[in-house]
XYZ file of C-alpha atoms in Angstrom:
356
model
C -26.637 -164.373 -27.330
C -26.784 -164.549 -31.057
C -24.444 -162.126 -33.056
C -27.635 -160.437 -34.258
C -28.404 -159.007 -30.836
C -24.724 -158.093 -30.292
C -24.757 -156.111 -33.507
C -27.852 -154.455 -32.566
C -26.509 -153.466 -28.998
C -23.248 -152.105 -30.783
C -25.534 -150.019 -33.311
C -27.602 -148.700 -30.456
C -24.330 -147.639 -28.604
C -23.020 -146.064 -31.548
C -25.874 -144.105 -32.610
C -26.624 -142.965 -29.149
C -22.836 -141.858 -28.537
C -23.254 -139.718 -31.849
C -26.331 -138.384 -30.985
C -25.240 -137.348 -27.413
C -22.074 -135.908 -28.839
C -24.066 -133.893 -31.242
C -26.452 -132.711 -28.451
C -23.546 -131.516 -26.795
C -22.620 -129.174 -29.531
C -26.141 -127.399 -29.740
C -25.424 -124.753 -27.423
C -22.764 -123.219 -25.044
C -24.889 -124.500 -22.138
C -24.242 -128.028 -23.678
C -20.479 -127.855 -23.081
C -17.859 -129.563 -25.301
C -17.278 -133.758 -25.063
C -14.353 -133.771 -27.401
C -12.045 -136.203 -25.776
C -9.014 -134.662 -27.774
C -10.009 -131.190 -26.294
C -9.387 -131.383 -22.604
C -9.742 -127.846 -21.691
C -7.695 -125.440 -19.595
C -7.890 -125.977 -15.999
C -7.190 -122.095 -15.414
C -10.224 -121.227 -17.358
C -12.554 -123.183 -15.090
C -15.005 -121.567 -12.793
C -13.805 -119.845 -9.598
C -10.209 -120.673 -10.501
C -7.895 -120.069 -7.390
C -3.936 -120.972 -7.994
C -3.764 -122.524 -4.318
C -6.788 -125.145 -5.397
C -6.147 -128.272 -7.604
C -8.393 -128.995 -10.314
C -8.985 -132.376 -11.844
C -10.957 -133.317 -15.185
C -14.019 -134.967 -14.839
C -13.457 -137.454 -17.605
C -14.679 -137.096 -21.072
C -16.886 -134.195 -19.938
C -13.729 -132.044 -19.853
C -14.938 -130.159 -17.007
C -12.301 -129.157 -14.579
C -13.721 -129.427 -11.009
C -11.731 -128.574 -7.673
C -10.226 -131.553 -6.137
C -12.766 -130.763 -3.175
C -16.378 -130.058 -3.853
C -19.203 -129.367 -1.446
C -21.571 -132.433 -0.701
C -25.299 -131.947 -0.409
C -25.559 -133.225 3.206
C -25.428 -130.862 6.113
C -25.277 -133.540 8.941
C -24.487 -132.081 12.547
C -25.596 -128.390 11.316
C -26.896 -126.653 14.303
C -29.852 -124.971 12.561
C -33.190 -125.900 11.366
C -33.680 -126.541 7.735
C -35.124 -123.345 5.844
C -34.799 -121.078 8.913
C -32.980 -117.741 8.313
C -30.092 -119.053 10.315
C -29.984 -121.969 8.056
C -29.878 -120.055 4.778
C -27.479 -117.775 6.044
C -25.201 -120.464 6.735
C -25.453 -122.214 3.513
C -24.811 -118.785 1.712
C -21.840 -118.173 3.820
C -20.655 -121.593 3.143
C -20.865 -121.290 -0.460
C -18.965 -117.818 -0.575
C -16.265 -119.433 1.353
C -15.942 -122.422 -1.183
C -15.903 -119.912 -4.142
C -13.312 -117.764 -2.612
C -11.056 -120.816 -2.154
C -11.780 -121.935 -5.634
C -13.959 -124.846 -4.571
C -16.270 -124.671 -7.568
C -18.492 -127.817 -7.465
C -21.513 -128.374 -5.181
C -23.519 -131.673 -5.337
C -27.301 -131.475 -4.478
C -28.869 -134.971 -4.541
C -32.283 -134.792 -2.652
C -35.294 -132.388 -3.086
C -34.455 -130.284 -0.064
C -30.898 -129.906 -1.139
C -31.692 -128.633 -4.514
C -33.969 -126.010 -3.109
C -31.304 -124.792 -0.331
C -28.404 -124.642 -2.935
C -30.312 -123.019 -5.832
C -31.126 -120.355 -3.389
C -27.763 -120.091 -1.812
C -26.157 -119.622 -5.398
C -28.345 -117.010 -6.757
C -26.318 -114.319 -8.008
C -23.184 -116.634 -8.344
C -24.665 -119.283 -10.831
C -21.888 -118.782 -13.156
C -19.230 -119.260 -10.652
C -20.110 -122.853 -9.640
C -20.879 -125.955 -11.374
C -24.008 -127.624 -10.209
C -24.399 -131.368 -9.726
C -28.234 -132.266 -9.669
C -30.570 -134.988 -8.200
C -34.184 -134.458 -7.545
C -33.983 -137.838 -5.786
C -37.600 -138.180 -4.602
C -38.876 -137.884 -8.214
C -36.303 -140.220 -10.037
C -35.531 -143.914 -10.575
C -35.623 -145.303 -6.777
C -39.448 -144.629 -6.894
C -41.393 -146.374 -9.453
C -44.146 -144.073 -9.712
C -41.411 -141.696 -11.004
C -38.831 -144.080 -12.616
C -41.337 -146.141 -14.360
C -42.412 -143.378 -17.087
C -40.056 -141.430 -19.313
C -42.872 -138.481 -18.929
C -42.670 -138.527 -15.339
C -38.762 -138.437 -15.297
C -39.065 -135.485 -17.425
C -41.811 -133.824 -14.905
C -39.647 -134.534 -11.962
C -36.392 -133.123 -13.391
C -38.385 -129.827 -14.496
C -40.157 -129.836 -11.069
C -36.512 -129.738 -9.625
C -35.146 -127.076 -11.754
C -38.271 -125.064 -10.856
C -37.743 -125.585 -7.264
C -34.093 -124.668 -7.229
C -34.641 -121.499 -9.513
C -32.319 -123.131 -11.887
C -32.441 -122.953 -15.564
C -30.074 -125.960 -16.148
C -27.650 -127.756 -14.234
C -23.941 -128.945 -15.234
C -24.505 -132.589 -14.152
C -27.757 -134.477 -13.531
C -26.771 -137.730 -11.909
C -29.862 -139.704 -11.235
C -29.696 -141.535 -7.911
C -30.317 -145.431 -8.579
C -31.183 -147.918 -5.800
C -27.949 -147.408 -4.227
C -26.458 -150.585 -2.694
C -28.147 -152.839 -5.168
C -28.743 -150.985 -8.302
C -29.984 -154.227 -9.962
C -33.303 -153.570 -7.883
C -34.056 -151.081 -10.571
C -35.697 -153.086 -13.550
C -34.267 -153.237 -17.018
C -36.915 -150.850 -18.094
C -36.427 -148.079 -15.277
C -32.857 -148.226 -16.028
C -33.759 -147.700 -20.072
C -35.925 -144.954 -18.985
C -33.439 -143.173 -16.892
C -30.822 -143.498 -19.825
C -33.387 -141.981 -22.096
C -34.356 -139.162 -19.614
C -30.482 -138.454 -19.516
C -30.400 -138.313 -23.242
C -33.466 -135.905 -23.457
C -31.986 -133.501 -20.776
C -28.778 -133.233 -22.673
C -30.348 -133.021 -25.897
C -32.549 -130.115 -24.733
C -29.663 -128.373 -22.905
C -31.175 -128.729 -19.398
C -28.122 -130.856 -18.345
C -24.694 -130.087 -19.906
C -23.513 -133.572 -18.705
C -25.207 -136.965 -17.427
C -24.454 -139.912 -15.078
C -25.894 -141.608 -12.058
C -25.250 -142.031 -8.386
C -24.884 -145.686 -7.020
C -23.288 -147.780 -4.381
C -23.359 -151.139 -6.680
C -19.894 -151.423 -7.901
C -20.408 -154.540 -10.068
C -23.539 -152.687 -11.796
C -21.542 -149.677 -12.212
C -18.763 -151.419 -13.910
C -21.059 -153.213 -16.399
C -23.418 -150.100 -16.879
C -20.645 -147.617 -18.055
C -19.563 -149.884 -20.691
C -23.358 -150.464 -21.941
C -24.698 -146.762 -21.553
C -22.831 -143.746 -23.099
C -25.019 -141.506 -21.004
C -22.969 -142.326 -18.096
C -20.214 -139.761 -18.526
C -19.903 -139.364 -14.559
C -20.459 -141.630 -11.428
C -21.158 -140.546 -8.066
C -20.025 -143.449 -5.738
C -18.088 -143.816 -2.155
C -14.586 -143.523 -1.511
C -13.711 -143.257 1.939
C -10.447 -143.251 4.257
C -10.161 -146.924 4.144
C -10.786 -147.256 0.514
C -8.135 -148.652 -2.093
C -7.982 -149.871 -5.380
C -8.429 -153.618 -5.785
C -5.396 -155.246 -7.474
C -7.789 -157.270 -10.008
C -11.086 -156.521 -11.120
C -11.204 -152.895 -9.924
C -14.192 -150.632 -10.791
C -11.706 -148.026 -12.036
C -10.507 -150.282 -15.015
C -13.857 -149.490 -16.515
C -13.539 -145.841 -15.569
C -10.208 -145.621 -17.307
C -11.434 -147.500 -20.361
C -14.541 -145.228 -21.118
C -12.976 -142.212 -19.737
C -15.623 -141.740 -16.851
C -15.367 -139.046 -14.544
C -15.527 -140.188 -10.892
C -17.100 -138.049 -7.868
C -16.455 -139.445 -4.434
C -18.735 -139.466 -1.815
C -18.515 -140.520 2.190
C -14.780 -139.648 2.505
C -15.385 -138.982 6.244
C -17.875 -141.948 6.451
C -20.747 -140.048 7.884
C -18.356 -138.521 10.631
C -16.736 -141.960 11.736
C -13.201 -140.890 11.089
C -13.766 -138.112 13.750
C -13.346 -138.111 17.729
C -16.438 -136.110 17.866
C -18.390 -137.629 14.975
C -18.306 -134.690 12.951
C -19.759 -132.032 15.545
C -18.562 -128.426 14.979
C -16.501 -126.599 17.611
C -16.043 -129.648 19.755
C -13.435 -130.333 22.432
C -11.695 -132.307 20.046
C -11.856 -129.848 17.037
C -8.153 -129.404 16.335
C -7.635 -132.975 16.239
C -10.523 -133.577 13.849
C -9.668 -130.802 11.743
C -6.354 -132.557 11.333
C -8.111 -135.787 10.573
C -10.133 -134.235 8.009
C -7.215 -132.827 6.137
C -5.118 -136.216 6.495
C -8.407 -138.169 5.177
C -8.822 -135.458 2.163
C -5.213 -135.659 1.170
C -5.359 -139.916 1.208
C -8.550 -140.011 -0.874
C -6.838 -137.595 -3.261
C -4.070 -140.026 -3.872
C -6.533 -142.073 -5.941
C -5.695 -140.546 -9.385
C -9.146 -141.919 -10.777
C -10.973 -139.707 -8.437
C -11.799 -136.315 -9.812
C -13.291 -134.426 -6.541
C -14.185 -135.693 -2.898
C -17.377 -134.035 -1.777
C -17.634 -133.936 2.206
C -20.676 -132.203 3.656
C -18.964 -128.967 5.044
C -21.432 -127.298 7.550
C -18.985 -124.038 8.457
C -16.842 -121.517 6.959
C -13.935 -122.923 9.156
C -14.530 -126.313 7.903
C -14.084 -124.808 4.049
C -11.070 -123.255 5.254
C -10.018 -126.532 6.697
C -10.372 -128.388 3.405
C -8.794 -125.816 1.417
C -5.777 -125.986 3.639
C -5.728 -129.954 3.069
C -4.908 -129.022 -0.699
C -2.004 -126.684 0.213
C -0.530 -129.438 2.400
C -0.858 -131.726 -0.295
C 0.777 -129.910 -3.053
C 3.832 -129.350 -0.583
C 4.276 -132.819 -0.228
C 2.922 -136.590 -0.399
C 1.963 -138.288 2.917
C 4.780 -139.185 5.073
C 5.431 -142.264 6.663
C 4.239 -140.890 9.926
C 1.064 -139.413 8.417
C 0.260 -142.940 6.801
C 0.519 -144.615 10.037
C -2.052 -142.039 11.266
C -4.357 -142.722 8.568
C -4.318 -146.331 9.530
C -5.311 -145.171 13.130
C -8.087 -143.071 11.528
C -9.319 -146.139 9.099
C -9.359 -148.303 12.388
C -11.443 -145.888 14.148
C -13.729 -145.292 11.500
C -14.434 -148.915 10.812
C -14.990 -149.480 14.511
C -17.564 -146.353 14.566
C -19.552 -146.669 11.536
C -23.241 -145.887 12.197
C -25.341 -149.004 11.982
C -26.845 -147.448 8.605
C -23.373 -147.154 7.314
C -22.129 -150.563 7.937
C -22.278 -151.212 4.258
C -19.466 -148.919 3.748
C -17.100 -151.807 4.841
C -17.868 -153.315 1.522
C -15.822 -150.272 -0.030
C -12.528 -151.291 1.182
C -11.315 -152.694 -2.074
C -12.723 -150.714 -4.819
């Protein structure tokens, strides 16, 4: 690559960063991206002194160390029934009561469900958003900037939302290079547009491709936040870790799949099972373990009952009292061994997330 191309790329990066920062100051909804103003965690939404809060990279948002993942696997109600809606409202209310201030809705039906569940309490929670069926994984949407804009606004309308705190586009996950260069550039333009208009305060992507993520956060200043896995069996790679890029570019990290689709549990995540007491302890130990990763802002399990919310909040209280003891670390290893042996077939790829 000749020096003219390098200079062009650096110029694009500098001007894009400047435009993004300028857009951030257009309105209160856009937020502040000033890296010297790290904010006050006690002023965050739904602050609770018993919860732990972590800075989401250069967004300077302070998120609860545990958030609410969008998926609701093993929920005992049909989607969109009165029982389902009541459950989601109760879980959201319990989260806010315990200081859990982030919900992540990554697919169309999740945006609709959580948009409805937070009505009347929008200003108490940070909303992470992806209207996934109308984004970069589908060429009919991801191949056109206009279609990406249409899909985004369609999702806002479907969820009854005026804006989102984070638009994190869902890329092709295990192999984000399956998205063409054009699709990636369109996604970045769409993120710029959403932030410039104040419809998304901050921007990023979801991807399960660590090599691509490492390169992308260096290339695209739009990637303020990355949503990607971190499980009970994950640990930082001693060399060439993705976290090196996160630290260099001050990128926020939201960790999905802490429970590996229920594989850490004896019951595989069924609520009110005969192993509930043991599974609750396993959940707390896993959350305490993943939160020992200093780069992780928030872990987002798919909590499906109020009791699970309370148990997750208890993990924070236990974590703040003391680090994992040697005996608890042995339990974590046992849980991890159980997890690797019991990964569902469609989650076998999580084995690749042992060294991050």
